[in-house]
Tab-separated table of C-alpha atoms and ligand atoms in Angstrom:
chain	number	residue	atom	x	y	z
A	1	UNK	CA	-61.247	-91.784	-69.480
A	2	UNK	CA	-59.401	-88.802	-70.327
A	3	UNK	CA	-59.991	-85.541	-68.380
A	4	UNK	CA	-62.265	-83.338	-70.554
A	5	UNK	CA	-60.766	-80.005	-70.960
A	6	UNK	CA	-62.962	-76.759	-71.633
A	7	UNK	CA	-61.599	-73.255	-72.390
A	8	UNK	CA	-62.466	-69.722	-72.588
A	9	UNK	CA	-60.974	-67.711	-75.498
A	10	UNK	CA	-60.616	-63.928	-75.083
A	11	UNK	CA	-58.215	-61.206	-74.605
A	12	UNK	CA	-57.776	-60.298	-71.623
A	13	UNK	CA	-59.318	-63.015	-69.467
A	14	UNK	CA	-57.725	-62.450	-66.318
A	15	UNK	CA	-60.561	-61.187	-64.184
A	16	UNK	CA	-63.247	-63.815	-65.755
A	17	UNK	CA	-65.491	-65.602	-63.421
A	18	UNK	CA	-66.041	-68.214	-65.875
A	19	UNK	CA	-63.345	-70.532	-64.825
A	20	UNK	CA	-64.850	-70.346	-61.287
A	21	UNK	CA	-68.320	-71.225	-61.814
A	22	UNK	CA	-67.597	-73.903	-64.434
A	23	UNK	CA	-64.969	-75.867	-62.591
A	24	UNK	CA	-67.493	-75.578	-59.581
A	25	UNK	CA	-70.190	-76.942	-61.825
A	26	UNK	CA	-68.087	-79.903	-63.241
A	27	UNK	CA	-67.022	-80.780	-59.571
A	28	UNK	CA	-70.600	-80.871	-58.483
A	29	UNK	CA	-71.734	-83.006	-61.282
A	30	UNK	CA	-68.918	-85.381	-60.446
A	31	UNK	CA	-67.323	-84.811	-63.824
A	32	UNK	CA	-63.828	-85.499	-64.660
A	33	UNK	CA	-63.455	-82.022	-66.498
A	34	UNK	CA	-61.485	-78.785	-66.187
A	35	UNK	CA	-62.130	-75.147	-67.436
A	36	UNK	CA	-59.168	-72.728	-68.298
A	37	UNK	CA	-59.032	-69.318	-69.474
A	38	UNK	CA	-56.622	-68.914	-72.440
A	39	UNK	CA	-55.657	-65.392	-73.420
A	40	UNK	CA	-55.731	-65.395	-77.210
A	41	UNK	CA	-54.429	-62.320	-79.077
A	42	UNK	CA	-56.418	-61.361	-82.165
A	43	UNK	CA	-53.967	-62.294	-84.677
A	44	UNK	CA	-54.181	-66.048	-83.330
A	45	UNK	CA	-57.810	-66.629	-83.351
A	46	UNK	CA	-57.426	-68.986	-86.143
A	47	UNK	CA	-54.739	-70.982	-84.630
A	48	UNK	CA	-56.553	-71.026	-81.306
A	49	UNK	CA	-59.825	-72.635	-82.998
A	50	UNK	CA	-57.661	-75.200	-84.918
A	51	UNK	CA	-56.076	-76.007	-81.456
A	52	UNK	CA	-59.550	-76.922	-79.983
A	53	UNK	CA	-59.379	-79.538	-82.793
A	54	UNK	CA	-55.644	-80.447	-82.381
A	55	UNK	CA	-55.946	-80.706	-78.645
A	56	UNK	CA	-59.362	-82.188	-78.454
A	57	UNK	CA	-60.745	-79.737	-76.253
A	58	UNK	CA	-64.399	-80.592	-75.385
A	59	UNK	CA	-65.747	-77.221	-75.645
A	60	UNK	CA	-65.092	-73.320	-75.295
A	61	UNK	CA	-66.370	-70.146	-74.558
A	62	UNK	CA	-65.621	-67.213	-76.519
A	63	UNK	CA	-65.594	-63.654	-75.244
A	64	UNK	CA	-64.518	-60.157	-76.140
A	65	UNK	CA	-62.989	-59.264	-78.827
A	66	UNK	CA	-63.309	-62.801	-80.506
A	67	UNK	CA	-66.921	-63.543	-80.561
A	68	UNK	CA	-67.103	-62.542	-84.349
A	69	UNK	CA	-63.943	-63.545	-85.518
A	70	UNK	CA	-64.248	-67.353	-84.517
A	71	UNK	CA	-67.190	-67.944	-86.603
A	72	UNK	CA	-65.020	-68.203	-89.932
A	73	UNK	CA	-63.161	-71.082	-88.550
A	74	UNK	CA	-66.085	-73.364	-87.101
A	75	UNK	CA	-67.773	-76.076	-88.911
A	76	UNK	CA	-71.611	-75.276	-88.334
A	77	UNK	CA	-73.239	-72.227	-86.815
A	78	UNK	CA	-76.658	-72.388	-84.937
A	79	UNK	CA	-79.606	-70.290	-86.530
A	80	UNK	CA	-79.715	-67.861	-83.432
A	81	UNK	CA	-75.879	-67.479	-83.389
A	82	UNK	CA	-76.251	-66.426	-87.084
A	83	UNK	CA	-78.882	-63.941	-86.461
A	84	UNK	CA	-76.868	-62.492	-83.794
A	85	UNK	CA	-73.770	-62.433	-85.944
A	86	UNK	CA	-71.561	-63.813	-82.899
A	87	UNK	CA	-70.476	-67.104	-81.035
A	88	UNK	CA	-69.843	-67.194	-77.274
A	89	UNK	CA	-70.069	-71.141	-77.213
A	90	UNK	CA	-68.305	-73.698	-79.203
A	91	UNK	CA	-68.968	-77.508	-78.778
A	92	UNK	CA	-66.412	-80.112	-80.100
A	93	UNK	CA	-68.535	-82.938	-81.409
A	94	UNK	CA	-66.011	-85.438	-82.437
A	95	UNK	CA	-63.878	-82.909	-84.337
A	96	UNK	CA	-66.590	-80.969	-85.713
A	97	UNK	CA	-66.919	-77.433	-84.116
A	98	UNK	CA	-70.404	-76.071	-83.671
A	99	UNK	CA	-71.229	-72.552	-82.622
A	100	UNK	CA	-73.672	-71.263	-80.448
A	101	UNK	CA	-74.755	-67.958	-78.710
A	102	UNK	CA	-76.391	-68.053	-75.294
A	103	UNK	CA	-75.815	-64.548	-74.339
A	104	UNK	CA	-79.046	-63.235	-75.546
A	105	UNK	CA	-81.157	-66.217	-74.361
A	106	UNK	CA	-79.206	-65.900	-70.933
A	107	UNK	CA	-80.464	-62.465	-70.577
A	108	UNK	CA	-84.182	-63.079	-71.620
A	109	UNK	CA	-84.142	-65.779	-68.898
A	110	UNK	CA	-83.051	-63.484	-66.437
A	111	UNK	CA	-85.676	-60.775	-67.303
A	112	UNK	CA	-88.402	-63.310	-67.385
A	113	UNK	CA	-87.316	-64.582	-63.905
A	114	UNK	CA	-87.482	-60.956	-62.702
A	115	UNK	CA	-90.650	-60.086	-64.391
A	116	UNK	CA	-92.713	-63.113	-63.596
A	117	UNK	CA	-95.086	-62.802	-66.258
A	118	UNK	CA	-94.962	-63.073	-70.412
A	119	UNK	CA	-92.772	-60.560	-72.204
A	120	UNK	CA	-94.898	-60.443	-75.653
A	121	UNK	CA	-96.827	-57.284	-75.309
A	122	UNK	CA	-94.290	-55.568	-72.893
A	123	UNK	CA	-92.875	-51.995	-73.920
A	124	UNK	CA	-89.210	-52.186	-74.229
A	125	UNK	CA	-86.469	-49.780	-74.407
A	126	UNK	CA	-83.065	-50.857	-75.558
A	127	UNK	CA	-79.996	-48.489	-74.939
A	128	UNK	CA	-77.176	-49.176	-77.378
A	129	UNK	CA	-76.640	-50.966	-80.533
A	130	UNK	CA	-73.382	-52.884	-80.191
A	131	UNK	CA	-72.601	-56.469	-79.992
A	132	UNK	CA	-74.428	-57.144	-76.783
A	133	UNK	CA	-77.407	-55.203	-78.116
A	134	UNK	CA	-77.624	-57.648	-80.948
A	135	UNK	CA	-77.805	-60.508	-78.516
A	136	UNK	CA	-80.483	-58.928	-76.512
A	137	UNK	CA	-82.696	-57.751	-79.500
A	138	UNK	CA	-82.101	-60.863	-81.321
A	139	UNK	CA	-83.410	-63.163	-78.284
A	140	UNK	CA	-86.198	-60.767	-77.526
A	141	UNK	CA	-87.487	-60.897	-80.912
A	142	UNK	CA	-87.289	-64.777	-80.997
A	143	UNK	CA	-89.070	-64.755	-77.673
A	144	UNK	CA	-91.964	-63.031	-79.548
A	145	UNK	CA	-91.664	-59.489	-78.283
A	146	UNK	CA	-94.037	-57.563	-80.566
A	147	UNK	CA	-92.244	-54.070	-80.518
A	148	UNK	CA	-88.999	-52.823	-79.375
A	149	UNK	CA	-87.504	-49.141	-79.277
A	150	UNK	CA	-83.826	-48.685	-79.473
A	151	UNK	CA	-81.743	-45.549	-78.704
A	152	UNK	CA	-78.136	-45.420	-79.622
A	153	UNK	CA	-75.514	-42.533	-79.935
A	154	UNK	CA	-74.771	-43.752	-83.621
A	155	UNK	CA	-78.008	-43.933	-85.438
A	156	UNK	CA	-76.988	-46.125	-88.291
A	157	UNK	CA	-75.976	-48.742	-85.853
A	158	UNK	CA	-79.386	-48.472	-84.358
A	159	UNK	CA	-80.811	-48.946	-88.011
A	160	UNK	CA	-79.063	-52.007	-88.620
A	161	UNK	CA	-80.579	-53.579	-85.386
A	162	UNK	CA	-84.078	-52.534	-86.741
A	163	UNK	CA	-83.490	-54.750	-89.501
A	164	UNK	CA	-82.788	-57.855	-87.377
A	165	UNK	CA	-85.798	-57.264	-85.281
A	166	UNK	CA	-87.986	-56.795	-88.353
A	167	UNK	CA	-86.687	-59.905	-89.945
A	168	UNK	CA	-87.804	-61.674	-86.769
A	169	UNK	CA	-91.423	-60.219	-87.243
A	170	UNK	CA	-90.723	-57.523	-84.323
A	171	UNK	CA	-91.691	-54.033	-84.913
A	172	UNK	CA	-88.765	-51.638	-83.976
A	173	UNK	CA	-87.940	-48.170	-84.255
A	174	UNK	CA	-84.792	-45.965	-83.376
A	175	UNK	CA	-85.129	-42.765	-81.444
A	176	UNK	CA	-82.804	-40.175	-79.956
A	177	UNK	CA	-81.660	-40.132	-76.496
A	178	UNK	CA	-83.550	-36.844	-75.872
A	179	UNK	CA	-86.759	-38.623	-77.084
A	180	UNK	CA	-85.970	-41.658	-75.153
A	181	UNK	CA	-85.568	-39.579	-71.828
A	182	UNK	CA	-88.815	-37.723	-72.658
A	183	UNK	CA	-90.893	-40.611	-73.203
A	184	UNK	CA	-89.390	-42.858	-70.439
A	185	UNK	CA	-92.770	-43.270	-68.696
A	186	UNK	CA	-94.173	-45.387	-71.558
A	187	UNK	CA	-91.552	-48.320	-71.130
A	188	UNK	CA	-92.291	-51.318	-69.035
A	189	UNK	CA	-88.550	-52.573	-69.401
A	190	UNK	CA	-85.381	-50.476	-69.962
A	191	UNK	CA	-82.215	-52.260	-70.743
A	192	UNK	CA	-78.628	-50.891	-70.868
A	193	UNK	CA	-76.483	-52.638	-73.217
A	194	UNK	CA	-73.664	-50.305	-73.391
A	195	UNK	CA	-70.677	-50.389	-71.363
A	196	UNK	CA	-71.580	-46.713	-69.636
A	197	UNK	CA	-71.355	-47.168	-65.923
A	198	UNK	CA	-68.988	-50.125	-66.093
A	199	UNK	CA	-66.067	-50.288	-63.692
A	200	UNK	CA	-63.751	-48.118	-63.400
A	201	UNK	CA	-66.285	-45.432	-64.847
A	202	UNK	CA	-68.969	-46.143	-62.291
A	203	UNK	CA	-69.981	-42.308	-62.121
A	204	UNK	CA	-71.369	-42.386	-65.525
A	205	UNK	CA	-75.005	-43.361	-66.585
A	206	UNK	CA	-76.344	-43.952	-70.212
A	207	UNK	CA	-79.623	-41.937	-69.547
A	208	UNK	CA	-81.300	-39.586	-67.461
A	209	UNK	CA	-84.275	-41.477	-65.592
A	210	UNK	CA	-85.906	-38.037	-64.335
A	211	UNK	CA	-89.097	-39.354	-65.962
A	212	UNK	CA	-89.091	-43.072	-64.848
A	213	UNK	CA	-92.525	-44.323	-63.924
A	214	UNK	CA	-92.500	-46.371	-60.574
A	215	UNK	CA	-92.436	-50.219	-61.104
A	216	UNK	CA	-90.730	-49.817	-64.362
A	217	UNK	CA	-87.903	-52.546	-64.663
A	218	UNK	CA	-84.511	-51.004	-65.136
A	219	UNK	CA	-81.941	-53.507	-66.288
A	220	UNK	CA	-78.235	-53.417	-66.757
A	221	UNK	CA	-75.988	-55.966	-68.472
A	222	UNK	CA	-72.960	-54.828	-66.766
A	223	UNK	CA	-72.447	-56.894	-63.581
A	224	UNK	CA	-69.344	-55.113	-62.567
A	225	UNK	CA	-70.054	-53.009	-60.540
A	226	UNK	CA	-73.303	-55.346	-59.473
A	227	UNK	CA	-75.287	-52.063	-58.879
A	228	UNK	CA	-74.357	-49.484	-61.529
A	229	UNK	CA	-75.245	-45.862	-61.159
A	230	UNK	CA	-78.218	-46.508	-63.521
A	231	UNK	CA	-79.745	-49.068	-61.348
A	232	UNK	CA	-79.101	-46.972	-58.047
A	233	UNK	CA	-81.039	-44.307	-59.422
A	234	UNK	CA	-83.671	-46.468	-60.851
A	235	UNK	CA	-84.221	-48.015	-57.139
A	236	UNK	CA	-84.297	-44.166	-55.806
A	237	UNK	CA	-87.071	-43.564	-58.254
A	238	UNK	CA	-89.339	-46.701	-57.345
A	239	UNK	CA	-88.149	-48.896	-60.247
A	240	UNK	CA	-87.474	-52.629	-60.133
A	241	UNK	CA	-83.939	-53.417	-60.910
A	242	UNK	CA	-82.325	-56.417	-62.502
A	243	UNK	CA	-78.338	-56.448	-62.677
A	244	UNK	CA	-76.182	-58.179	-64.998
A	245	UNK	CA	-75.319	-61.236	-62.738
A	246	UNK	CA	-78.268	-63.099	-63.890
A	247	UNK	CA	-77.292	-62.781	-67.509
A	248	UNK	CA	-73.943	-63.678	-67.063
A	249	UNK	CA	-74.675	-66.929	-65.128
A	250	UNK	CA	-77.446	-67.846	-67.390
A	251	UNK	CA	-75.252	-67.626	-70.549
A	252	UNK	CA	-72.858	-69.738	-68.641
A	253	UNK	CA	-75.479	-72.488	-67.641
A	254	UNK	CA	-76.805	-72.590	-70.952
A	255	UNK	CA	-73.093	-73.062	-72.362
A	256	UNK	CA	-72.703	-75.959	-69.922
A	257	UNK	CA	-75.895	-77.715	-70.975
A	258	UNK	CA	-74.701	-77.416	-74.558
A	259	UNK	CA	-71.339	-79.194	-73.413
A	260	UNK	CA	-72.869	-81.861	-71.045
A	261	UNK	CA	-76.566	-82.127	-71.353
A	262	UNK	CA	-76.803	-81.640	-67.938
A	263	UNK	CA	-78.278	-78.461	-66.066
A	264	UNK	CA	-76.031	-76.787	-63.420
A	265	UNK	CA	-77.288	-75.101	-60.237
A	266	UNK	CA	-77.680	-71.511	-61.309
A	267	UNK	CA	-78.318	-70.224	-57.953
A	268	UNK	CA	-75.140	-71.550	-56.685
A	269	UNK	CA	-73.292	-70.059	-59.664
A	270	UNK	CA	-74.905	-66.690	-58.845
A	271	UNK	CA	-73.676	-66.927	-55.044
A	272	UNK	CA	-70.101	-67.597	-56.436
A	273	UNK	CA	-69.991	-64.727	-58.573
A	274	UNK	CA	-71.488	-62.114	-56.339
A	275	UNK	CA	-69.137	-63.246	-53.513
A	276	UNK	CA	-66.122	-62.931	-55.593
A	277	UNK	CA	-67.344	-59.608	-57.016
A	278	UNK	CA	-67.957	-58.297	-53.460
B	1	LIG	P1	-70.520	-54.632	-76.794
B	1	LIG	O1	-70.032	-55.787	-77.408
B	1	LIG	O2	-70.297	-54.592	-75.493
B	1	LIG	O3	-72.074	-54.060	-77.149
B	1	LIG	P2	-69.686	-52.620	-78.839
B	1	LIG	O4	-70.087	-53.491	-79.974
B	1	LIG	O5	-68.596	-51.825	-78.971
B	1	LIG	O6	-69.531	-53.497	-77.331
B	1	LIG	O7	-70.931	-51.607	-78.735
B	1	LIG	C1	-70.975	-50.402	-77.647
B	1	LIG	C2	-72.159	-49.806	-77.447
B	1	LIG	O8	-72.098	-48.969	-76.599
B	1	LIG	C3	-72.616	-49.072	-78.695
B	1	LIG	O9	-73.958	-48.912	-78.683
B	1	LIG	C4	-71.995	-47.684	-78.258
B	1	LIG	O10	-72.586	-46.291	-78.866
B	1	LIG	P3	-72.140	-46.219	-80.640
B	1	LIG	O11	-72.847	-47.321	-81.476
B	1	LIG	O12	-72.536	-44.985	-80.990
B	1	LIG	O13	-70.625	-46.509	-80.718
B	1	LIG	C5	-72.393	-47.603	-76.817
B	1	LIG	N1	-71.298	-46.644	-76.366
B	1	LIG	C6	-70.198	-47.171	-75.621
B	1	LIG	N2	-69.616	-45.754	-75.374
B	1	LIG	C7	-70.322	-44.959	-75.125
B	1	LIG	C8	-70.582	-43.618	-74.794
B	1	LIG	N3	-69.435	-43.197	-74.108
B	1	LIG	N4	-71.666	-42.712	-74.979
B	1	LIG	C9	-72.586	-43.255	-75.865
B	1	LIG	N5	-72.673	-44.649	-76.168
B	1	LIG	C10	-71.607	-45.435	-75.930
């Protein structure tokens, strides 16, 4: 049997933790498989996807900035990925390339773990309206969340997200940052999907938490640093915090499941990520 090769298509990819956790999971599963990060320049996305077929790679992850661009070159795209408008996982099924998106569901699974109770009637505030927000909003709506509030610097982008939520029978409204800050006590869950606070700009925060109600879950998709300024402030004010490691690990685990049909050890993946992030 030939060694199965999996890849990450992104630019840059040098700091990615995906090779580490997937290679470890392949070893643990006793699979003859390797995962390699490929730095693909934006003008070479098409050639790279054709390369998956030519080289018979078994599957790929796709990361920034190629999650939208790869979609044009795949044979089939799963419904959730279509709704999100981005693909982060490709399965090579005998030469047919099928695109999935595990980011949103990965996030929702990490939130459910933290919450320990159903999400449906929770009052949720989403900060940001970019690609990451689209994954989260789509997955929350597909999960049956009844109502969402979105705040974003650029209002038009928030409005586009409202349409996605509404098409999935979730009520949604967009509000200003000022309004979100003054109504903060009303939310059960607050989710930062922007890059504000990400390394190296670790002294920035997307929202003031002055009016945070104790017990509120404050969640950040960022995992570098593991504890953003937003999460530190939330903890000081009695909030429950959820960092981005869980989402990262869950999206990887769900990709692994698409490729192999097996469930990797998520706890072990988490430990590897936390260990190497320090
Ligand atoms: P991603 O794929 O990580 O979501 P993106 O699609 O570029 O990246 O979206 C970035 C999000 O972070 C957007 O919501 C963006 O706000 P705008 O829609 O107004 O651009 C938000 N964002 C990034 N930097 C920001 C900043 N300095 N202040 C406010 N919002 C910011």
